[in-house]
Tab-separated table of C-alpha atoms (C1' of nucleotides) in Angstrom:
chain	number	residue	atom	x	y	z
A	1489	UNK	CA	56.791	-134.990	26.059
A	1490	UNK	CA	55.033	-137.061	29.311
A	1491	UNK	CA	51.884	-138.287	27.852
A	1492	UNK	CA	50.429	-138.982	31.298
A	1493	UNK	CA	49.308	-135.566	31.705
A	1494	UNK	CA	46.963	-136.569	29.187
A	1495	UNK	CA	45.094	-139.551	28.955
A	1496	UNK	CA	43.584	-138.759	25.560
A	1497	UNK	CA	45.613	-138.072	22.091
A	1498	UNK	CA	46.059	-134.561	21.533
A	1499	UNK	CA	45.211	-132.709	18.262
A	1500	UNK	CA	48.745	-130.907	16.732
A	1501	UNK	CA	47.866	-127.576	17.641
A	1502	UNK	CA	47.179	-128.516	21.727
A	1503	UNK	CA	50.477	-130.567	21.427
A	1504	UNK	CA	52.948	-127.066	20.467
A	1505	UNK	CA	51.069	-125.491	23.166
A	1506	UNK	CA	51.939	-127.755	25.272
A	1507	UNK	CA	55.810	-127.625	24.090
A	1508	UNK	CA	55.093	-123.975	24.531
A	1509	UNK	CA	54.336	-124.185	28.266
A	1510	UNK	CA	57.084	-126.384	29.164
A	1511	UNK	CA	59.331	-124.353	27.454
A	1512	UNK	CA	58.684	-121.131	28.983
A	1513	UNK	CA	57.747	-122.850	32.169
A	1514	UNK	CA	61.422	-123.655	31.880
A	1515	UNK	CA	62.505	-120.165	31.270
A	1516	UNK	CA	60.363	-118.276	33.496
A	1517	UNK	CA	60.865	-120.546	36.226
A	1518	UNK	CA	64.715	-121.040	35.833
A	1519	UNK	CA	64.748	-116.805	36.553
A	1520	UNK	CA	62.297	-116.919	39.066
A	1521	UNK	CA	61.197	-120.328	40.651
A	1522	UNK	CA	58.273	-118.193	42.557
A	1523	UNK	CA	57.235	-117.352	39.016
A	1524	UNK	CA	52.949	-117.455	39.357
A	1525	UNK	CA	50.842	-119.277	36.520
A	1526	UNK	CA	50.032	-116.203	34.789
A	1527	UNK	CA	53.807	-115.267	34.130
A	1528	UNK	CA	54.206	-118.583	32.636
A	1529	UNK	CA	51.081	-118.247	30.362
A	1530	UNK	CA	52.408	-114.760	29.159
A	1531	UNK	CA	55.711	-116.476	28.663
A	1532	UNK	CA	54.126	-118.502	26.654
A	1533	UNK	CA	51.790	-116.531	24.759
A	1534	UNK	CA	48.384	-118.714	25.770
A	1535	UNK	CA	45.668	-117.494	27.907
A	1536	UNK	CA	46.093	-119.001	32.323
A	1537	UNK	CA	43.552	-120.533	31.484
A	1538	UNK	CA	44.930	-122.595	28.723
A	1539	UNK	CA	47.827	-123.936	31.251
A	1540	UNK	CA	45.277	-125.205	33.872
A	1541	UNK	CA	43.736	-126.759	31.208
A	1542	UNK	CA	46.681	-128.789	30.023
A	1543	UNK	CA	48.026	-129.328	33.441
A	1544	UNK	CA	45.974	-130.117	36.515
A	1545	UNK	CA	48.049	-127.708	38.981
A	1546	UNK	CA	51.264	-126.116	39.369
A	1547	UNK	CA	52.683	-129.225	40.722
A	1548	UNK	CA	51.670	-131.499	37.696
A	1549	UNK	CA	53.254	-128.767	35.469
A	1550	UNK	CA	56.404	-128.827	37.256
A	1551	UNK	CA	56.566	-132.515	37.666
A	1552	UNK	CA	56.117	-132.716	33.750
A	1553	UNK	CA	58.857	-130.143	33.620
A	1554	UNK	CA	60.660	-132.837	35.867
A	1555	UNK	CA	60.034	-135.789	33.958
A	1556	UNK	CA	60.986	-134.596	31.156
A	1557	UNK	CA	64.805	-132.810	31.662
A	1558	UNK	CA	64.916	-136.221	33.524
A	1559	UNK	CA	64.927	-138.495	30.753
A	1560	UNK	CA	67.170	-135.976	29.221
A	1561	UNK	CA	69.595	-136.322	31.747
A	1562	UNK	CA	69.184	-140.032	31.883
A	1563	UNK	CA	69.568	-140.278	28.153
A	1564	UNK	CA	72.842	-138.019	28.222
A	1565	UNK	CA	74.843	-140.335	30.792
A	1566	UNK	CA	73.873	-143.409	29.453
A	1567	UNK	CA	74.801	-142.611	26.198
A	1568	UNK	CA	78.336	-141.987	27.183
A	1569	UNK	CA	78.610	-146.005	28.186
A	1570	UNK	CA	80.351	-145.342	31.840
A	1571	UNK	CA	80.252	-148.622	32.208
A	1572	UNK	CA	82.380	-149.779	28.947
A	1573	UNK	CA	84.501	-146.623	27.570
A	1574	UNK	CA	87.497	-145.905	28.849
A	1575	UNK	CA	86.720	-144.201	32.074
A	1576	UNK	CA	88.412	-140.487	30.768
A	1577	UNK	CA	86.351	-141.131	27.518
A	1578	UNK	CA	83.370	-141.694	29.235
A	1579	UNK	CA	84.047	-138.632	31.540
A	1580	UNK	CA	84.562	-136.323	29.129
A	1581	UNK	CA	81.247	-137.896	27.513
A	1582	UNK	CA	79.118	-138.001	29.585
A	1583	UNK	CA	80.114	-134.205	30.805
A	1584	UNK	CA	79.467	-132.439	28.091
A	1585	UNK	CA	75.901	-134.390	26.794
A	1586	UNK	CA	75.031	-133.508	30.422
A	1587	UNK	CA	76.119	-129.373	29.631
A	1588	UNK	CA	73.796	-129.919	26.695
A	1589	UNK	CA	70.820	-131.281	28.290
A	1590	UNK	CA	71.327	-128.471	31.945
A	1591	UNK	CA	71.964	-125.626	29.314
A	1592	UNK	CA	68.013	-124.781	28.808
A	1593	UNK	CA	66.772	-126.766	30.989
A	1594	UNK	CA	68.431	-125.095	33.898
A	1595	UNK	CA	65.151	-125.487	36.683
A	1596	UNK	CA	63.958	-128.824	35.885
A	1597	UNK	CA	67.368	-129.856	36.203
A	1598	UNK	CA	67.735	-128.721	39.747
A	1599	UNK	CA	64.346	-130.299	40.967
A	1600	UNK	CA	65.458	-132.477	43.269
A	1601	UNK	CA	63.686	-136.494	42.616
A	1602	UNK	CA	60.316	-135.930	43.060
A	1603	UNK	CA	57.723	-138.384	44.216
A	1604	UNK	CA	56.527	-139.971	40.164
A	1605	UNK	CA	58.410	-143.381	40.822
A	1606	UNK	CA	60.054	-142.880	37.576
A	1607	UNK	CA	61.725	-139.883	37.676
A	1608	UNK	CA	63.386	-141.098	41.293
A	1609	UNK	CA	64.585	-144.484	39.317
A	1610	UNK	CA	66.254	-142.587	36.744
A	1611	UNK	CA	67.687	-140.450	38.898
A	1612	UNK	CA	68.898	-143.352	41.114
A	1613	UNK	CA	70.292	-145.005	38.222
A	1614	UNK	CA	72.211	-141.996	37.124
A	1615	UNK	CA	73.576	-141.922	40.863
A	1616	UNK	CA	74.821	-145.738	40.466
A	1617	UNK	CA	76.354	-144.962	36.699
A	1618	UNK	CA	78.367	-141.896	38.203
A	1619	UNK	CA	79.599	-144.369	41.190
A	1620	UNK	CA	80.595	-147.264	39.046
A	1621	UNK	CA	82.467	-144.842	36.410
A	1622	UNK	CA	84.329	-143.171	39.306
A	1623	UNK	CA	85.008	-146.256	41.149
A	1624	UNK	CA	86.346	-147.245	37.461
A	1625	UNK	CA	88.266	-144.031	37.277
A	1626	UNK	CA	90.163	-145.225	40.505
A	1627	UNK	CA	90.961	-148.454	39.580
A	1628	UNK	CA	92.356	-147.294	36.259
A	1629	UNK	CA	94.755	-144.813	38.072
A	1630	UNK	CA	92.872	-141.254	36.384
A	1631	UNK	CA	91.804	-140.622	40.075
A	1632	UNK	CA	94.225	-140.174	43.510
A	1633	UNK	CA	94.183	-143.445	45.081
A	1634	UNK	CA	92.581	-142.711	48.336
A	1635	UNK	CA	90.188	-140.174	46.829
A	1636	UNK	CA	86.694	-140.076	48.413
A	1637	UNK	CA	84.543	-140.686	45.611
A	1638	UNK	CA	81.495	-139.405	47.229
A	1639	UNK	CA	82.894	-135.616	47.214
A	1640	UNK	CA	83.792	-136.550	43.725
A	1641	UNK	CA	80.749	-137.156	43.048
A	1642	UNK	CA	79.455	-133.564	44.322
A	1643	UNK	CA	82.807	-131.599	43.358
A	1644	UNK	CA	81.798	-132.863	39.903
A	1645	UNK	CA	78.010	-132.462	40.087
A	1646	UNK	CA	78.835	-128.560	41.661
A	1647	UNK	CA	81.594	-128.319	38.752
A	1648	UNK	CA	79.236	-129.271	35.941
A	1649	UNK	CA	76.553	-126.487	37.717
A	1650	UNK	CA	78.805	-123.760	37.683
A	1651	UNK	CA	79.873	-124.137	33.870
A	1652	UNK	CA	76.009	-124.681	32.680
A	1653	UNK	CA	75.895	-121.079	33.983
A	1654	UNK	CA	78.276	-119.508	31.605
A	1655	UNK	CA	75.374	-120.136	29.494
A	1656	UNK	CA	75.726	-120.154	25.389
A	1657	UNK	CA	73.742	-121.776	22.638
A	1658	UNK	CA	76.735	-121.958	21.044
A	1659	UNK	CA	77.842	-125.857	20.207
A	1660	UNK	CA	81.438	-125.429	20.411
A	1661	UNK	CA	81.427	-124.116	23.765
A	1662	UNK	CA	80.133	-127.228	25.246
A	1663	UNK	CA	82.804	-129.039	24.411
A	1664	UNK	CA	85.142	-126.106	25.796
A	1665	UNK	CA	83.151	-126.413	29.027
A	1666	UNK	CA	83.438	-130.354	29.151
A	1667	UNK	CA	87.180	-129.907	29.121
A	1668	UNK	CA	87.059	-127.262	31.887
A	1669	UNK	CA	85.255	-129.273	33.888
A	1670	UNK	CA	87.187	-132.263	33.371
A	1671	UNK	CA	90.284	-130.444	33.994
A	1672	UNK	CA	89.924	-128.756	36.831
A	1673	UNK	CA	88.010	-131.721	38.391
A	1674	UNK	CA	90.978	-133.871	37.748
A	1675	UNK	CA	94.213	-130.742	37.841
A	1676	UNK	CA	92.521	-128.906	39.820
A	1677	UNK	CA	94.156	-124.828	39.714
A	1678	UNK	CA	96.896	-125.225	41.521
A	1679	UNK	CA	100.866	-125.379	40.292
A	1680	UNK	CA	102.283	-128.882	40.480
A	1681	UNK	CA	105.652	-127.682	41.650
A	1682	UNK	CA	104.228	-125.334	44.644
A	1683	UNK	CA	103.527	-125.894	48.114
A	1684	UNK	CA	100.703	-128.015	48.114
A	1685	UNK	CA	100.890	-129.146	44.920
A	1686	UNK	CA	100.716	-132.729	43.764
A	1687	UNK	CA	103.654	-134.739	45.829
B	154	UNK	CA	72.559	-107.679	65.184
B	155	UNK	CA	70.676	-105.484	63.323
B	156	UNK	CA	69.955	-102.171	64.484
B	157	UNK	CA	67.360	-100.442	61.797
B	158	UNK	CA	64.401	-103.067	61.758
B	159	UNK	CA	64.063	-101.159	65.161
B	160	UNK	CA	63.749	-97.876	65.822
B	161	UNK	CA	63.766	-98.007	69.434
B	162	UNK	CA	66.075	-99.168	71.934
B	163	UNK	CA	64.682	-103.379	73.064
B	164	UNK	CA	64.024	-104.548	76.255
B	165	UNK	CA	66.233	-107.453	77.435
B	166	UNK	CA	63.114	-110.019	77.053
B	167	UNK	CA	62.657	-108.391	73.489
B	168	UNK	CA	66.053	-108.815	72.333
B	169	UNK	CA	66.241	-112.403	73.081
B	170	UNK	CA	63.124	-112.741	70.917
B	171	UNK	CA	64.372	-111.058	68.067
B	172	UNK	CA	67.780	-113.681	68.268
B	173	UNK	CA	65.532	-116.613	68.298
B	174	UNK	CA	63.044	-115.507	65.417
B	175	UNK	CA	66.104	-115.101	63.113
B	176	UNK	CA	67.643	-118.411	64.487
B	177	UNK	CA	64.801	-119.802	64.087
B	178	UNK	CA	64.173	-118.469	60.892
B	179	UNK	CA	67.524	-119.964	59.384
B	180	UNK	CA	66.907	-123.112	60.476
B	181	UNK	CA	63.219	-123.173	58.645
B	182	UNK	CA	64.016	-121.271	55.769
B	183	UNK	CA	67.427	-123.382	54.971
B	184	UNK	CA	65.455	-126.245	55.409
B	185	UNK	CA	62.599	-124.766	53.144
B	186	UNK	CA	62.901	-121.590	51.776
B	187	UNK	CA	59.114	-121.108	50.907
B	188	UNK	CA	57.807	-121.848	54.762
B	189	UNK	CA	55.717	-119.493	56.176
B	190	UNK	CA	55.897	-117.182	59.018
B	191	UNK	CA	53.686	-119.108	60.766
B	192	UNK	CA	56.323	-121.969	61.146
B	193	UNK	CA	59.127	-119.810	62.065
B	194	UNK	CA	57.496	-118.449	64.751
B	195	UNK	CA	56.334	-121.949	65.888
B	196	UNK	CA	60.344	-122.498	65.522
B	197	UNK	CA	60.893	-120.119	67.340
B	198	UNK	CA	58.298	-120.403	70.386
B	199	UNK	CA	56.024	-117.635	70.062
B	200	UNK	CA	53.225	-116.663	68.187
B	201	UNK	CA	52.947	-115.777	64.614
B	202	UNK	CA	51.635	-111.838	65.590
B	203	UNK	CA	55.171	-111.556	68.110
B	204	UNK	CA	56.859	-112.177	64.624
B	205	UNK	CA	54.770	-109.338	62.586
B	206	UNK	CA	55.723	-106.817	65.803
B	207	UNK	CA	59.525	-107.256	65.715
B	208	UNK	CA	59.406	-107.252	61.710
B	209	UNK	CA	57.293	-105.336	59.589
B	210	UNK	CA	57.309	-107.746	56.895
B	211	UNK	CA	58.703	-110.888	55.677
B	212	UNK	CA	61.272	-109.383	53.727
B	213	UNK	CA	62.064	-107.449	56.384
B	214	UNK	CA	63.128	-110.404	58.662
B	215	UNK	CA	64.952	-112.350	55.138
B	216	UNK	CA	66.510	-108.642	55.060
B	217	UNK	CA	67.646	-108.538	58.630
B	218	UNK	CA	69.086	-112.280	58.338
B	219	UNK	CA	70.939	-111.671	55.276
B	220	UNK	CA	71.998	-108.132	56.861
B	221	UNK	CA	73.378	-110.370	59.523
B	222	UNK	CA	75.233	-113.028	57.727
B	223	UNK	CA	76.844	-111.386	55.626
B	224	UNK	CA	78.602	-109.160	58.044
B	225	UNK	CA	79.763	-112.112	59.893
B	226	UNK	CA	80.690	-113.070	56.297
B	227	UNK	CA	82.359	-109.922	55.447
B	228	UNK	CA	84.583	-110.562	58.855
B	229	UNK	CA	85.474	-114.038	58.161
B	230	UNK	CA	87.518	-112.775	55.140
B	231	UNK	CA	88.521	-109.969	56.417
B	232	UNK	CA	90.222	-111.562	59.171
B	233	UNK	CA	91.993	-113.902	57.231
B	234	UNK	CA	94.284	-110.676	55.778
B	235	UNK	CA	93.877	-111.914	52.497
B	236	UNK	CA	95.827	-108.737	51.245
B	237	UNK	CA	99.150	-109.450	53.824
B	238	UNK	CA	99.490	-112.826	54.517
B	239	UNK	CA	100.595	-115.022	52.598
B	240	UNK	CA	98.246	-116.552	49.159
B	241	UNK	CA	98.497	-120.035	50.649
B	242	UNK	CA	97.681	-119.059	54.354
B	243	UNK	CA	95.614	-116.261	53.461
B	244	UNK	CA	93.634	-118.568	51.366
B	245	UNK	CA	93.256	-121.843	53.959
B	246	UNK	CA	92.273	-119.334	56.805
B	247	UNK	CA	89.175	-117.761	54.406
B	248	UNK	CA	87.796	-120.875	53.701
B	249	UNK	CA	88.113	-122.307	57.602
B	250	UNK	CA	86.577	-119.340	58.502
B	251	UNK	CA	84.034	-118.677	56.231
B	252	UNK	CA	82.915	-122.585	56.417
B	253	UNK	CA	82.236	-121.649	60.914
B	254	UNK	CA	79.870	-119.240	59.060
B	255	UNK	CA	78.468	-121.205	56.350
B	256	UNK	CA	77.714	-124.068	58.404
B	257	UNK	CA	74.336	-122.479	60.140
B	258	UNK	CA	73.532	-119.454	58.383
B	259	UNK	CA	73.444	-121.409	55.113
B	260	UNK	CA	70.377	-120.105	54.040
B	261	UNK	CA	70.917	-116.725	54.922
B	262	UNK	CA	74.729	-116.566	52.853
B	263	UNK	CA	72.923	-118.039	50.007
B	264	UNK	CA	70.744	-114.949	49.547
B	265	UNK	CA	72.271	-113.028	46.722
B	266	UNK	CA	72.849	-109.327	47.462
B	267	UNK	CA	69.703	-107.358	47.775
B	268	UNK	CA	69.324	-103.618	47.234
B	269	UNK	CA	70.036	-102.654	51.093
B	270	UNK	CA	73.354	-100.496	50.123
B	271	UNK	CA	75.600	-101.577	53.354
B	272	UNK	CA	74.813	-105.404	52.259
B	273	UNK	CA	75.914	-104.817	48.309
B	274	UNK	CA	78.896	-103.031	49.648
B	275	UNK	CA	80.312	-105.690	51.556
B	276	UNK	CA	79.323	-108.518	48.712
B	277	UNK	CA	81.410	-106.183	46.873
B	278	UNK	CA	84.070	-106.113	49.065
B	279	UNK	CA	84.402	-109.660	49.558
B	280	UNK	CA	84.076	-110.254	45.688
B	281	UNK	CA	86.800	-107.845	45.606
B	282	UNK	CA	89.443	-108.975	48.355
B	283	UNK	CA	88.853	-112.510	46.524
B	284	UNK	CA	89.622	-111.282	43.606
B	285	UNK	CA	93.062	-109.535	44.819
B	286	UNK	CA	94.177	-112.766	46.729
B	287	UNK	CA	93.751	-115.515	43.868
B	288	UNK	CA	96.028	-112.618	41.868
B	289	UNK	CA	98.616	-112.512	44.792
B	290	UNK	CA	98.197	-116.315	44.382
B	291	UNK	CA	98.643	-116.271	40.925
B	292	UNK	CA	101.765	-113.995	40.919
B	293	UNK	CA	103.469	-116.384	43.778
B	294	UNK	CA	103.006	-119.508	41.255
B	295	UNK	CA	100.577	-121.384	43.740
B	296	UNK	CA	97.856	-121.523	40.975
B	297	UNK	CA	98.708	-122.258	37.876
B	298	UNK	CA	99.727	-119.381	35.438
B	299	UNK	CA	96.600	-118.944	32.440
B	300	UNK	CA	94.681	-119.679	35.374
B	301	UNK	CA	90.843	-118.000	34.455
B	302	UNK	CA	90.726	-116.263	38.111
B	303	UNK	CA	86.838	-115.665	37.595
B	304	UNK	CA	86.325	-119.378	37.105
B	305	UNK	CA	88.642	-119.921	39.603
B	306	UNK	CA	86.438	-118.101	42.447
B	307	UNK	CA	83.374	-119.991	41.400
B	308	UNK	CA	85.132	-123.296	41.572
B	309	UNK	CA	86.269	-121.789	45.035
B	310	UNK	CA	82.296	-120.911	45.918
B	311	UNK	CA	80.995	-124.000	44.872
B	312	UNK	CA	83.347	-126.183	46.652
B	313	UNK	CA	82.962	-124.190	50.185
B	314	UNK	CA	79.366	-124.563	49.040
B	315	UNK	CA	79.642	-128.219	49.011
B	316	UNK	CA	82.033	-128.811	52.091
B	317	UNK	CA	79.501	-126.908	54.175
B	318	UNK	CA	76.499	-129.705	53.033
B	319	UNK	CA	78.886	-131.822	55.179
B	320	UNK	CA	77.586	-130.235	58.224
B	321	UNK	CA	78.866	-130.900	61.450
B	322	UNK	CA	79.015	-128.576	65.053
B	323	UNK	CA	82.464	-130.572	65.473
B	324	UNK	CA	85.024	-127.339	65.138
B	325	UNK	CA	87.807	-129.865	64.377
B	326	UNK	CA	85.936	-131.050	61.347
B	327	UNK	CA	85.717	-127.102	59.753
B	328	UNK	CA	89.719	-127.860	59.337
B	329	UNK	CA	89.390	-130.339	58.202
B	330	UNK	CA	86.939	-129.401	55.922
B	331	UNK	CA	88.764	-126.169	55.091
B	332	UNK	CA	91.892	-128.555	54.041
B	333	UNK	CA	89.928	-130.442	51.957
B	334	UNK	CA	88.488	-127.596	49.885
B	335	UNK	CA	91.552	-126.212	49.395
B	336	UNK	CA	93.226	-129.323	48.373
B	337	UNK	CA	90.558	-129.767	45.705
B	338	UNK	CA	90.550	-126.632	44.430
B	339	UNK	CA	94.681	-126.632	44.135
B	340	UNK	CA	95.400	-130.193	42.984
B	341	UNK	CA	91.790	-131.806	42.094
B	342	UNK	CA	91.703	-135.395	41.891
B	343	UNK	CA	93.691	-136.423	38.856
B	344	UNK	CA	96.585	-139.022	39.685
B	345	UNK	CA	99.811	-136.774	38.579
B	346	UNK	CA	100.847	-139.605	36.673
B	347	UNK	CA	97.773	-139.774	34.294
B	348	UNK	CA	97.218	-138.865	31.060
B	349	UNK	CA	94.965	-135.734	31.445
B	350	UNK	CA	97.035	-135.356	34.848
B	351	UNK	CA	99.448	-132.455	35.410
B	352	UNK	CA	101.972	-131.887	32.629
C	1240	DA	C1'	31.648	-128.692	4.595
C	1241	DC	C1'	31.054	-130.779	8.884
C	1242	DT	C1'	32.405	-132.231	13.326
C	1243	DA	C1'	35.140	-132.230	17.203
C	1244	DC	C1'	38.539	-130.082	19.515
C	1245	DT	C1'	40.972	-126.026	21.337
C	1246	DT	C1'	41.457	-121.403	22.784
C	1247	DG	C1'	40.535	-116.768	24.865
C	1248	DC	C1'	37.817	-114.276	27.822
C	1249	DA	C1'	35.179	-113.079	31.716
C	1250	DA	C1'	33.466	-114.346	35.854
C	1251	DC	C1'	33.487	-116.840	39.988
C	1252	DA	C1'	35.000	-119.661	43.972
C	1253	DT	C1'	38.525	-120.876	47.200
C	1254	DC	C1'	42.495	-120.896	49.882
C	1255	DG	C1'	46.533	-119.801	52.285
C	1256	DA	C1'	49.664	-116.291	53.651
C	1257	DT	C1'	50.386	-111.744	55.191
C	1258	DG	C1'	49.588	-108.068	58.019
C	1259	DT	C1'	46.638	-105.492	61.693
C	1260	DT	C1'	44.251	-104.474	65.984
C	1261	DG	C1'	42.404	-104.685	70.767
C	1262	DC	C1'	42.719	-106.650	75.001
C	1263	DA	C1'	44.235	-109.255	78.987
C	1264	DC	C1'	48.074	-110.939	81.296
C	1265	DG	C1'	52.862	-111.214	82.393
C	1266	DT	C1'	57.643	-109.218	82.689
C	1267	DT	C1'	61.389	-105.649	83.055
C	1268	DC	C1'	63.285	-101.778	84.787
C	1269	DT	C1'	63.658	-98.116	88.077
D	511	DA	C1'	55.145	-100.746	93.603
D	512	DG	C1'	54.222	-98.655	89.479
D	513	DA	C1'	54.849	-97.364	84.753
D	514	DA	C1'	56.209	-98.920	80.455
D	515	DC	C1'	56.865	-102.518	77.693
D	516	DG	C1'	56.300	-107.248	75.555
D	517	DT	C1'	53.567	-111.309	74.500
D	518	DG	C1'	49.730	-114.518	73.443
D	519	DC	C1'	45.321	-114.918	71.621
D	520	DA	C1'	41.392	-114.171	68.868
D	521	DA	C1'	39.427	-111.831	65.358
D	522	DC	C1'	39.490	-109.343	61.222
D	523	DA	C1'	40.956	-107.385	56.718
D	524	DT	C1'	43.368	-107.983	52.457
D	525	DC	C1'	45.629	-109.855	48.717
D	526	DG	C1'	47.442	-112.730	45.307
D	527	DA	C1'	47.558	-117.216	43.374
D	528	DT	C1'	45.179	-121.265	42.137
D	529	DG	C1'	41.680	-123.637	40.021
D	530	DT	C1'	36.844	-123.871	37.650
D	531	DT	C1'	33.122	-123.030	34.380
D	532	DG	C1'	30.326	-121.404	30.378
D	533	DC	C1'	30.330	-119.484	26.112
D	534	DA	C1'	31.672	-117.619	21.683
D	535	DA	C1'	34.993	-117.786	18.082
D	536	DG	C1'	38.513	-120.106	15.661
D	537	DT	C1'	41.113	-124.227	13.848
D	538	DA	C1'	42.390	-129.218	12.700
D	539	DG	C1'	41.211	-133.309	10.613
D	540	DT	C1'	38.019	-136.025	7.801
DNA sequence: ACTACTTGCAACATCGATGTTGCACGTTCT
DNA sequence: AGAACGTGCAACATCGATGTTGCAAGTAGT
């Protein structure tokens, strides 16, 4: 959890409420991103006042929301090593620890880079992995020669988005999804002897 | 453009007031869906109270834009013949034309259906005649057969979604555009050749 | 047990957005 | 030209959300 929401230590009981908010920050907000304080605090089973009392303002709450599914997300590319695993490896990887991390944590996910330095360097970084594994990809022949690797980048981004929403805490699945997304990035739908099918 | 946020017939003054409020309410709220109506009716070049007169209430005027859009949406499938012509053409045609539609009234289109009857029916509609074309598609071998046709429209959504990020007034560019979404979504961006590629 | 921390509750302050009204001035339509 | 309509402006009313504070009761850590 971000300890610069607080400066001090926090005593075990103020730390789960704290979990607490994030967490149904996370689902509140994720159903409703207008979602007001109080819903969150009901969510979460504290008093309103108890949130504003562990986070500053809406913002800082959200930003900790942020910061947090973040490092998550940082965490689950990195640990795939795009930069030394065979590119498909690495792929498939670094797909489906990202299904784990945006299953749950839906919102904070979606926040674009905020202002907290950072979160924006993560996120950067995350950008640069994706590039270098793609541009990878390309060299090692798993992507079209020619391909534009920035709309690879967002058919893959918008690919991963869609399959977080078939939504299931089940573990299997994700690697079900991984493959779905990795397929249909790469196959795509259509029949490889029709029309417009791969020449 | 919609004819039940007023009861009366408009003068000619009026009417061109009402146009550039919603214009000027896409461009605002696609920009930032949480701005007031203060700044789109600074968009639009009157005063905030000339807003409040021509709708009763915010939702009114998201109502009326959504109301809008999605009968030009409804149209741009429609007109494709998705039910006669031909999967392949049927399906290039939807996404060129949808994409004119997408490309400004972004925000609008990405208002899911809201409880106004004539708006759900034609969500409906579209969902529907989408549904019947990736079948005819399907049956005429130009998507693969085992094909999940539900994941198969969202793929479809979320790569029009994307193309139309790419925003440009250039018409030539929406076929282009259109050809590149449907490319994706038939072939991806797998070499053939490759190991995950086509079998 | 004692201290320090944390929480719920009630009350209050503030703020921004929404929506309304009256009036004066301009515009459209006939 | 004259009636009906539309708009800007200023002022007001309301409302919900945010954020704050004091206090009493409960809980964690020693």
């Amino acid at each position: 959890m971000d300890r610069k929401s607080q400066q001090r230590p926090l005593r075990a009981d103020a730390e789960r409420t704290v979990r607490a908010i994030l967490e149904a920050a996370e689902r509140v907000l994720s159903a409703n991103p207008a979602a007001t304080m109080e819903q969150i605090a009901e969510a979460a089973g504290v008093a309103r006042t108890t949130v504003h009392r562990r986070f500053t303002s809406r913002e800082a709450l959200v930003d900790a929301l942020t910061a947090w599914a973040t490092r998550q997300f940082h965490e689950a590319v990195t640990s795939a090593h795009p930069d030394s695993a065979p590119p498909l490896v690495a792929l498939y990887q670094a797909t489906a620890n990202v299904l784990r991390v945006k299953i749950g944590w839906g919102f904070a996910m979606s926040r674009t880079a905020p202002q907290d330095p950072e979160v924006a360097r993560a996120h950067a970084d995350v950008l640069d992995q994706c590039h270098r594994l793609f541009q990878r990809a390309l060299d090692a022949g798993v992507l079209r020669p020619g391909t534009d690797l920035a709309w690879a980048r967002r058919v893959y981004y918008a690919l991963i988005h869609e399959a977080a929403q078939n939504r299931s805490d089940d573990a299997d699945d994700v690697d079900e999804l991984a493959t779905l997304v990795v397929d249909t990035l790469l196959r795509g739908m259509g029949q490889p002897g029709s029309v417009l099918g791969p020449r």
